[in-house]
């Protein structure tokens, strides 16, 4: 449970019963950023696109059992890296530490799977994805090429 800004939240592994709420939350988050909301096809089948391939997907759930955040991890075949995907926070729940909790959960999973680095593809342009470009560097990610950031992980 996160105690920042007096919110009650828990992070849970993805469950199909939250699929529509997850998709709605992400579309709403994109809209709040002034972007044209579009559906990310991988969200239609989390199990096939993440867990069946060795990855994982988590949801941040509030006290009303509603999705307020998400993050996914996909495992790279090179045995050392993984990708962070779909880190979104409900537009009216930002700046309360939820994104940091989700990112920490994803990174801990990567370490547990023996990965030594995480990679995130950031959207273009920086003006449209300004929150991501500000968020990840605060958590140790550095730009390694155009719109790609990486973080070296340490074993726990």
mmCIF file of C-alpha atoms in Angstrom:
data_model
loop_
_atom_site.group_PDB
_atom_site.id
_atom_site.type_symbol
_atom_site.label_atom_id
_atom_site.label_comp_id
_atom_site.label_asym_id
_atom_site.label_seq_id
_atom_site.Cartn_x
_atom_site.Cartn_y
_atom_site.Cartn_z
ATOM 1 C CA UNK A 1 0.000 0.000 0.000
ATOM 2 C CA UNK A 2 1.184 3.469 -0.815
ATOM 3 C CA UNK A 3 0.757 6.118 1.857
ATOM 4 C CA UNK A 4 1.727 9.174 -0.189
ATOM 5 C CA UNK A 5 -0.894 11.938 -0.431
ATOM 6 C CA UNK A 6 -3.315 9.795 1.579
ATOM 7 C CA UNK A 7 -4.304 7.503 -1.254
ATOM 8 C CA UNK A 8 -5.128 3.872 -0.796
ATOM 9 C CA UNK A 9 -3.694 1.777 -3.585
ATOM 10 C CA UNK A 10 -2.412 -1.715 -4.165
ATOM 11 C CA UNK A 11 -0.373 -3.155 -7.005
ATOM 12 C CA UNK A 12 -1.611 -6.501 -8.282
ATOM 13 C CA UNK A 13 -0.748 -8.801 -11.179
ATOM 14 C CA UNK A 14 -3.059 -8.253 -14.130
ATOM 15 C CA UNK A 15 -6.455 -9.953 -14.033
ATOM 16 C CA UNK A 16 -8.789 -10.164 -17.036
ATOM 17 C CA UNK A 17 -11.694 -8.699 -15.069
ATOM 18 C CA UNK A 18 -9.876 -5.326 -15.180
ATOM 19 C CA UNK A 19 -9.231 -5.314 -18.953
ATOM 20 C CA UNK A 20 -11.872 -2.774 -19.958
ATOM 21 C CA UNK A 21 -11.089 -0.523 -16.985
ATOM 22 C CA UNK A 22 -7.381 -0.669 -17.908
ATOM 23 C CA UNK A 23 -8.035 0.250 -21.526
ATOM 24 C CA UNK A 24 -10.367 3.079 -20.535
ATOM 25 C CA UNK A 25 -7.805 4.438 -18.037
ATOM 26 C CA UNK A 26 -5.067 4.494 -20.687
ATOM 27 C CA UNK A 27 -7.291 6.130 -23.309
ATOM 28 C CA UNK A 28 -8.351 8.715 -20.739
ATOM 29 C CA UNK A 29 -4.707 9.353 -19.766
ATOM 30 C CA UNK A 30 -3.729 9.911 -23.397
ATOM 31 C CA UNK A 31 -6.669 12.251 -23.902
ATOM 32 C CA UNK A 32 -5.713 14.280 -20.817
ATOM 33 C CA UNK A 33 -2.276 14.807 -22.380
ATOM 34 C CA UNK A 34 -3.899 16.254 -25.498
ATOM 35 C CA UNK A 35 -3.041 13.227 -27.610
ATOM 36 C CA UNK A 36 -5.461 11.433 -29.865
ATOM 37 C CA UNK A 37 -6.345 8.325 -27.859
ATOM 38 C CA UNK A 38 -5.637 5.087 -29.679
ATOM 39 C CA UNK A 39 -5.889 1.499 -28.591
ATOM 40 C CA UNK A 40 -2.665 -0.409 -28.048
ATOM 41 C CA UNK A 41 -3.395 -3.867 -29.470
ATOM 42 C CA UNK A 42 -1.261 -5.651 -26.859
ATOM 43 C CA UNK A 43 -3.779 -4.624 -24.197
ATOM 44 C CA UNK A 44 -6.498 -6.771 -25.732
ATOM 45 C CA UNK A 45 -4.735 -9.946 -24.590
ATOM 46 C CA UNK A 46 -2.274 -9.331 -21.760
ATOM 47 C CA UNK A 47 -1.680 -13.025 -21.145
ATOM 48 C CA UNK A 48 -0.701 -13.727 -24.771
ATOM 49 C CA UNK A 49 1.399 -10.576 -25.151
ATOM 50 C CA UNK A 50 3.129 -10.570 -21.755
ATOM 51 C CA UNK A 51 2.790 -13.507 -19.360
ATOM 52 C CA UNK A 52 2.854 -16.302 -21.967
ATOM 53 C CA UNK A 53 6.145 -14.834 -23.223
ATOM 54 C CA UNK A 54 7.797 -14.724 -19.786
ATOM 55 C CA UNK A 55 6.867 -11.142 -19.029
ATOM 56 C CA UNK A 56 4.470 -9.644 -16.534
ATOM 57 C CA UNK A 57 1.853 -6.914 -16.261
ATOM 58 C CA UNK A 58 0.651 -5.104 -13.137
ATOM 59 C CA UNK A 59 -2.205 -2.815 -12.246
ATOM 60 C CA UNK A 60 -2.489 -0.169 -9.567
ATOM 61 C CA UNK A 61 -5.962 -0.510 -8.065
ATOM 62 C CA UNK A 62 -7.612 2.095 -5.836
ATOM 63 C CA UNK A 63 -9.886 1.604 -2.841
ATOM 64 C CA UNK A 64 -12.905 1.447 -5.184
ATOM 65 C CA UNK A 65 -11.366 -1.470 -7.123
ATOM 66 C CA UNK A 66 -10.684 0.758 -10.148
ATOM 67 C CA UNK A 67 -7.532 0.790 -12.279
ATOM 68 C CA UNK A 68 -5.446 3.899 -11.663
ATOM 69 C CA UNK A 69 -2.151 2.739 -13.143
ATOM 70 C CA UNK A 70 -0.398 0.077 -15.184
ATOM 71 C CA UNK A 71 2.982 -1.235 -16.242
ATOM 72 C CA UNK A 72 4.177 -4.214 -18.238
ATOM 73 C CA UNK A 73 7.498 -5.980 -18.730
ATOM 74 C CA UNK A 74 8.492 -8.012 -21.748
ATOM 75 C CA UNK A 75 11.575 -10.175 -21.625
ATOM 76 C CA UNK A 76 14.221 -9.943 -24.327
ATOM 77 C CA UNK A 77 15.694 -13.148 -25.734
ATOM 78 C CA UNK A 78 19.224 -11.854 -25.198
ATOM 79 C CA UNK A 79 18.948 -12.915 -21.530
ATOM 80 C CA UNK A 80 20.116 -9.579 -20.124
ATOM 81 C CA UNK A 81 17.485 -6.982 -20.992
ATOM 82 C CA UNK A 82 13.775 -6.401 -20.784
ATOM 83 C CA UNK A 83 11.381 -3.687 -21.917
ATOM 84 C CA UNK A 84 9.083 -1.593 -19.767
ATOM 85 C CA UNK A 85 5.708 -0.989 -21.441
ATOM 86 C CA UNK A 86 2.452 0.840 -20.815
ATOM 87 C CA UNK A 87 3.425 2.769 -17.691
ATOM 88 C CA UNK A 88 0.331 4.928 -17.370
ATOM 89 C CA UNK A 89 -1.266 6.669 -14.409
ATOM 90 C CA UNK A 90 -4.862 7.885 -14.318
ATOM 91 C CA UNK A 91 -4.735 11.586 -15.123
ATOM 92 C CA UNK A 92 -6.142 12.734 -11.763
ATOM 93 C CA UNK A 93 -3.852 10.425 -9.732
ATOM 94 C CA UNK A 94 -0.486 11.663 -10.989
ATOM 95 C CA UNK A 95 2.300 12.969 -8.736
ATOM 96 C CA UNK A 96 1.308 10.705 -5.848
ATOM 97 C CA UNK A 97 4.097 8.130 -6.234
ATOM 98 C CA UNK A 98 2.024 5.548 -8.119
ATOM 99 C CA UNK A 99 4.268 5.585 -11.189
ATOM 100 C CA UNK A 100 7.355 5.161 -9.035
ATOM 101 C CA UNK A 101 5.770 2.176 -7.238
ATOM 102 C CA UNK A 102 4.807 0.559 -10.541
ATOM 103 C CA UNK A 103 8.250 1.136 -12.050
ATOM 104 C CA UNK A 104 9.921 -0.290 -8.927
ATOM 105 C CA UNK A 105 7.696 -3.368 -9.161
ATOM 106 C CA UNK A 106 8.646 -3.877 -12.817
ATOM 107 C CA UNK A 107 12.356 -3.406 -12.124
ATOM 108 C CA UNK A 108 12.267 -5.845 -9.183
ATOM 109 C CA UNK A 109 10.672 -8.424 -11.479
ATOM 110 C CA UNK A 110 13.394 -7.855 -14.089
ATOM 111 C CA UNK A 111 16.078 -8.389 -11.461
ATOM 112 C CA UNK A 112 14.337 -11.547 -10.242
ATOM 113 C CA UNK A 113 14.349 -12.829 -13.846
ATOM 114 C CA UNK A 114 18.124 -12.237 -13.969
ATOM 115 C CA UNK A 115 18.049 -9.143 -16.168
ATOM 116 C CA UNK A 116 20.724 -6.504 -15.742
ATOM 117 C CA UNK A 117 19.080 -3.695 -17.698
ATOM 118 C CA UNK A 118 15.676 -2.299 -18.513
ATOM 119 C CA UNK A 119 14.855 -0.386 -21.661
ATOM 120 C CA UNK A 120 11.983 1.939 -22.396
ATOM 121 C CA UNK A 121 10.954 3.265 -25.797
ATOM 122 C CA UNK A 122 9.644 6.777 -25.423
ATOM 123 C CA UNK A 123 7.231 8.318 -27.831
ATOM 124 C CA UNK A 124 8.036 11.053 -30.261
ATOM 125 C CA UNK A 125 7.942 13.951 -30.044
ATOM 126 C CA UNK A 126 9.296 14.981 -26.678
ATOM 127 C CA UNK A 127 6.624 17.690 -26.540
ATOM 128 C CA UNK A 128 3.834 15.096 -26.667
ATOM 129 C CA UNK A 129 5.557 12.652 -24.308
ATOM 130 C CA UNK A 130 6.968 15.285 -21.963
ATOM 131 C CA UNK A 131 5.925 13.445 -18.807
ATOM 132 C CA UNK A 132 7.805 10.276 -19.748
ATOM 133 C CA UNK A 133 10.882 12.263 -20.763
ATOM 134 C CA UNK A 134 10.853 13.899 -17.306
ATOM 135 C CA UNK A 135 9.893 10.781 -15.292
ATOM 136 C CA UNK A 136 12.409 8.158 -16.399
ATOM 137 C CA UNK A 137 15.616 10.195 -15.904
ATOM 138 C CA UNK A 138 14.526 10.829 -12.290
ATOM 139 C CA UNK A 139 14.682 7.061 -11.851
ATOM 140 C CA UNK A 140 18.128 6.534 -13.355
ATOM 141 C CA UNK A 141 17.264 6.054 -17.038
ATOM 142 C CA UNK A 142 19.562 7.611 -19.626
ATOM 143 C CA UNK A 143 18.970 8.175 -23.318
ATOM 144 C CA UNK A 144 21.026 5.708 -25.334
ATOM 145 C CA UNK A 145 19.650 6.565 -28.768
ATOM 146 C CA UNK A 146 16.812 8.563 -30.265
ATOM 147 C CA UNK A 147 13.695 8.010 -28.090
ATOM 148 C CA UNK A 148 15.190 5.024 -26.203
ATOM 149 C CA UNK A 149 16.274 5.080 -22.562
ATOM 150 C CA UNK A 150 18.037 2.385 -20.558
ATOM 151 C CA UNK A 151 18.797 1.732 -16.916
ATOM 152 C CA UNK A 152 21.389 -0.635 -15.512
ATOM 153 C CA UNK A 153 19.828 -2.691 -12.737
ATOM 154 C CA UNK A 154 21.572 -3.800 -9.574
ATOM 155 C CA UNK A 155 20.941 -7.138 -7.946
ATOM 156 C CA UNK A 156 18.911 -6.841 -4.765
#
